[in-house]
PDB file of C-alpha atoms in Angstrom:
ATOM      1  CA  UNK B 358     -71.275  -1.763 -41.847  1.00  0.00           C
ATOM      2  CA  UNK B 359     -70.283   1.628 -40.495  1.00  0.00           C
ATOM      3  CA  UNK B 360     -72.780   4.736 -41.159  1.00  0.00           C
ATOM      4  CA  UNK B 361     -71.618   7.757 -43.068  1.00  0.00           C
ATOM      5  CA  UNK B 362     -73.265  11.119 -43.057  1.00  0.00           C
ATOM      6  CA  UNK B 363     -75.502  11.566 -45.973  1.00  0.00           C
ATOM      7  CA  UNK B 364     -77.633  14.203 -45.226  1.00  0.00           C
ATOM      8  CA  UNK B 365     -78.202  17.277 -42.866  1.00  0.00           C
ATOM      9  CA  UNK B 366     -81.731  18.406 -42.223  1.00  0.00           C
ATOM     10  CA  UNK B 367     -81.840  22.288 -42.032  1.00  0.00           C
ATOM     11  CA  UNK B 368     -85.048  23.781 -40.487  1.00  0.00           C
ATOM     12  CA  UNK B 369     -85.992  26.990 -42.277  1.00  0.00           C
ATOM     13  CA  UNK B 370     -88.573  29.621 -41.617  1.00  0.00           C
ATOM     14  CA  UNK B 371     -88.280  30.205 -45.445  1.00  0.00           C
ATOM     15  CA  UNK B 372     -87.188  27.312 -47.456  1.00  0.00           C
ATOM     16  CA  UNK B 373     -86.985  29.370 -50.771  1.00  0.00           C
ATOM     17  CA  UNK B 374     -84.567  31.910 -49.165  1.00  0.00           C
ATOM     18  CA  UNK B 375     -82.380  29.289 -47.551  1.00  0.00           C
ATOM     19  CA  UNK B 376     -82.172  27.144 -50.609  1.00  0.00           C
ATOM     20  CA  UNK B 377     -81.407  30.264 -52.881  1.00  0.00           C
ATOM     21  CA  UNK B 378     -78.597  30.942 -49.749  1.00  0.00           C
ATOM     22  CA  UNK B 379     -76.745  27.489 -50.348  1.00  0.00           C
ATOM     23  CA  UNK B 380     -77.301  27.447 -54.109  1.00  0.00           C
ATOM     24  CA  UNK B 381     -75.813  31.081 -54.746  1.00  0.00           C
ATOM     25  CA  UNK B 382     -72.978  30.987 -52.469  1.00  0.00           C
ATOM     26  CA  UNK B 383     -72.064  27.115 -52.092  1.00  0.00           C
ATOM     27  CA  UNK B 384     -72.948  25.918 -55.628  1.00  0.00           C
ATOM     28  CA  UNK B 385     -75.828  23.515 -54.737  1.00  0.00           C
ATOM     29  CA  UNK B 386     -78.391  22.453 -56.854  1.00  0.00           C
ATOM     30  CA  UNK B 387     -82.174  22.302 -55.618  1.00  0.00           C
ATOM     31  CA  UNK B 388     -84.536  19.291 -56.635  1.00  0.00           C
ATOM     32  CA  UNK B 389     -88.172  20.250 -56.796  1.00  0.00           C
ATOM     33  CA  UNK B 390     -90.030  19.835 -53.241  1.00  0.00           C
ATOM     34  CA  UNK B 391     -91.111  16.560 -52.408  1.00  0.00           C
ATOM     35  CA  UNK B 392     -92.871  15.363 -49.329  1.00  0.00           C
ATOM     36  CA  UNK B 393     -91.881  18.854 -47.575  1.00  0.00           C
ATOM     37  CA  UNK B 394     -88.339  18.640 -48.086  1.00  0.00           C
ATOM     38  CA  UNK B 395     -85.966  20.527 -50.871  1.00  0.00           C
ATOM     39  CA  UNK B 396     -83.130  18.441 -51.439  1.00  0.00           C
ATOM     40  CA  UNK B 397     -79.927  20.453 -52.430  1.00  0.00           C
ATOM     41  CA  UNK B 398     -76.862  18.456 -53.741  1.00  0.00           C
ATOM     42  CA  UNK B 399     -73.320  19.619 -54.363  1.00  0.00           C
ATOM     43  CA  UNK B 400     -71.355  18.578 -57.935  1.00  0.00           C
ATOM     44  CA  UNK B 401     -68.523  18.167 -55.585  1.00  0.00           C
ATOM     45  CA  UNK B 402     -70.262  15.320 -53.593  1.00  0.00           C
ATOM     46  CA  UNK B 403     -70.707  15.216 -50.093  1.00  0.00           C
ATOM     47  CA  UNK B 404     -73.857  15.341 -47.863  1.00  0.00           C
ATOM     48  CA  UNK B 405     -76.940  16.317 -48.900  1.00  0.00           C
ATOM     49  CA  UNK B 406     -78.849  19.464 -47.506  1.00  0.00           C
ATOM     50  CA  UNK B 407     -82.415  18.658 -46.921  1.00  0.00           C
ATOM     51  CA  UNK B 408     -84.539  21.995 -46.370  1.00  0.00           C
ATOM     52  CA  UNK B 409     -87.636  21.248 -44.089  1.00  0.00           C
ATOM     53  CA  UNK B 410     -90.109  24.201 -43.160  1.00  0.00           C
ATOM     54  CA  UNK B 411     -89.314  25.037 -39.677  1.00  0.00           C
ATOM     55  CA  UNK B 412     -92.326  24.871 -36.931  1.00  0.00           C
ATOM     56  CA  UNK B 413     -93.538  28.103 -35.858  1.00  0.00           C
ATOM     57  CA  UNK B 414     -92.085  27.897 -32.375  1.00  0.00           C
ATOM     58  CA  UNK B 415     -88.606  27.141 -33.453  1.00  0.00           C
ATOM     59  CA  UNK B 416     -86.555  29.961 -32.989  1.00  0.00           C
ATOM     60  CA  UNK B 417     -83.697  30.795 -35.461  1.00  0.00           C
ATOM     61  CA  UNK B 418     -80.363  29.525 -34.967  1.00  0.00           C
ATOM     62  CA  UNK B 419     -81.886  27.405 -32.028  1.00  0.00           C
ATOM     63  CA  UNK B 420     -80.530  24.136 -32.996  1.00  0.00           C
ATOM     64  CA  UNK B 421     -76.705  23.710 -32.211  1.00  0.00           C
ATOM     65  CA  UNK B 422     -75.367  22.974 -35.618  1.00  0.00           C
ATOM     66  CA  UNK B 423     -72.391  24.237 -37.716  1.00  0.00           C
ATOM     67  CA  UNK B 424     -72.219  23.278 -41.397  1.00  0.00           C
ATOM     68  CA  UNK B 425     -68.419  23.157 -42.543  1.00  0.00           C
ATOM     69  CA  UNK B 426     -67.605  23.577 -46.163  1.00  0.00           C
ATOM     70  CA  UNK B 427     -63.963  22.265 -47.555  1.00  0.00           C
ATOM     71  CA  UNK B 428     -62.600  24.901 -49.341  1.00  0.00           C
ATOM     72  CA  UNK B 429     -59.016  24.715 -50.340  1.00  0.00           C
ATOM     73  CA  UNK B 430     -58.420  28.932 -49.807  1.00  0.00           C
ATOM     74  CA  UNK B 431     -60.286  30.440 -47.098  1.00  0.00           C
ATOM     75  CA  UNK B 432     -59.438  33.790 -48.244  1.00  0.00           C
ATOM     76  CA  UNK B 433     -60.247  33.564 -51.776  1.00  0.00           C
ATOM     77  CA  UNK B 434     -63.619  31.955 -51.010  1.00  0.00           C
ATOM     78  CA  UNK B 435     -64.119  34.870 -48.403  1.00  0.00           C
ATOM     79  CA  UNK B 436     -63.613  37.292 -51.082  1.00  0.00           C
ATOM     80  CA  UNK B 437     -65.807  35.545 -53.915  1.00  0.00           C
ATOM     81  CA  UNK B 438     -68.526  35.323 -51.485  1.00  0.00           C
ATOM     82  CA  UNK B 439     -68.426  39.208 -50.611  1.00  0.00           C
ATOM     83  CA  UNK B 440     -69.144  39.972 -54.050  1.00  0.00           C
ATOM     84  CA  UNK B 441     -72.091  37.721 -53.907  1.00  0.00           C
ATOM     85  CA  UNK B 442     -73.086  39.387 -50.644  1.00  0.00           C
ATOM     86  CA  UNK B 443     -71.980  36.988 -47.708  1.00  0.00           C
ATOM     87  CA  UNK B 444     -69.764  38.194 -45.493  1.00  0.00           C
ATOM     88  CA  UNK B 445     -67.942  35.995 -43.160  1.00  0.00           C
ATOM     89  CA  UNK B 446     -66.150  36.736 -39.996  1.00  0.00           C
ATOM     90  CA  UNK B 447     -62.280  36.815 -39.405  1.00  0.00           C
ATOM     91  CA  UNK B 448     -60.216  34.021 -40.459  1.00  0.00           C
ATOM     92  CA  UNK B 449     -58.885  31.890 -37.570  1.00  0.00           C
ATOM     93  CA  UNK B 450     -55.570  30.149 -38.058  1.00  0.00           C
ATOM     94  CA  UNK B 451     -55.176  26.734 -36.638  1.00  0.00           C
ATOM     95  CA  UNK B 452     -52.515  23.958 -37.084  1.00  0.00           C
ATOM     96  CA  UNK B 453     -51.846  23.746 -40.583  1.00  0.00           C
ATOM     97  CA  UNK B 454     -55.459  25.150 -41.863  1.00  0.00           C
ATOM     98  CA  UNK B 455     -57.636  28.117 -41.360  1.00  0.00           C
ATOM     99  CA  UNK B 456     -61.534  28.773 -41.254  1.00  0.00           C
ATOM    100  CA  UNK B 457     -63.988  31.399 -41.048  1.00  0.00           C
ATOM    101  CA  UNK B 458     -67.630  31.601 -39.882  1.00  0.00           C
ATOM    102  CA  UNK B 459     -70.881  33.301 -40.918  1.00  0.00           C
ATOM    103  CA  UNK B 460     -74.497  32.788 -40.742  1.00  0.00           C
ATOM    104  CA  UNK B 461     -77.597  31.514 -43.244  1.00  0.00           C
ATOM    105  CA  UNK B 462     -80.593  33.036 -43.549  1.00  0.00           C
ATOM    106  CA  UNK B 463     -82.015  31.125 -40.415  1.00  0.00           C
ATOM    107  CA  UNK B 464     -79.148  32.127 -38.431  1.00  0.00           C
ATOM    108  CA  UNK B 465     -77.528  28.606 -38.490  1.00  0.00           C
ATOM    109  CA  UNK B 466     -73.703  28.764 -38.290  1.00  0.00           C
ATOM    110  CA  UNK B 467     -72.075  28.016 -41.438  1.00  0.00           C
ATOM    111  CA  UNK B 468     -67.939  27.678 -41.710  1.00  0.00           C
ATOM    112  CA  UNK B 469     -65.570  27.331 -44.647  1.00  0.00           C
ATOM    113  CA  UNK B 470     -62.386  25.497 -43.706  1.00  0.00           C
ATOM    114  CA  UNK B 471     -59.177  24.425 -45.467  1.00  0.00           C
ATOM    115  CA  UNK B 472     -58.898  21.637 -42.788  1.00  0.00           C
ATOM    116  CA  UNK B 473     -59.287  18.870 -45.321  1.00  0.00           C
ATOM    117  CA  UNK B 474     -56.403  20.059 -47.392  1.00  0.00           C
ATOM    118  CA  UNK B 475     -53.725  20.548 -44.642  1.00  0.00           C
ATOM    119  CA  UNK B 476     -50.409  18.859 -45.300  1.00  0.00           C
TER     120      UNK B 476
END
């Protein structure tokens, strides 16, 4: 049996603020907090995001993680996100796809990419 990625834990200084970020900008739904973890799920499927209160000594953006969201049109998603207050950086063109980066409230790297939809 090969393992699959089912969840990503994000250590957040403000769990409510981080939950709002992912629900508002990426359409996740939040389940009630249980055992110190707020679980976010997407109706599109994919891995769950598990939000855990960060230790006081953890610095924002300290972990080397980038969360990548598949979108079929990077530019359209950037424009929609900007209307909601999330600004992405420049769009980068790769071989057959594009991507753009931003940061969540805890300075974790977040990317949108059309790589999954390349032909």
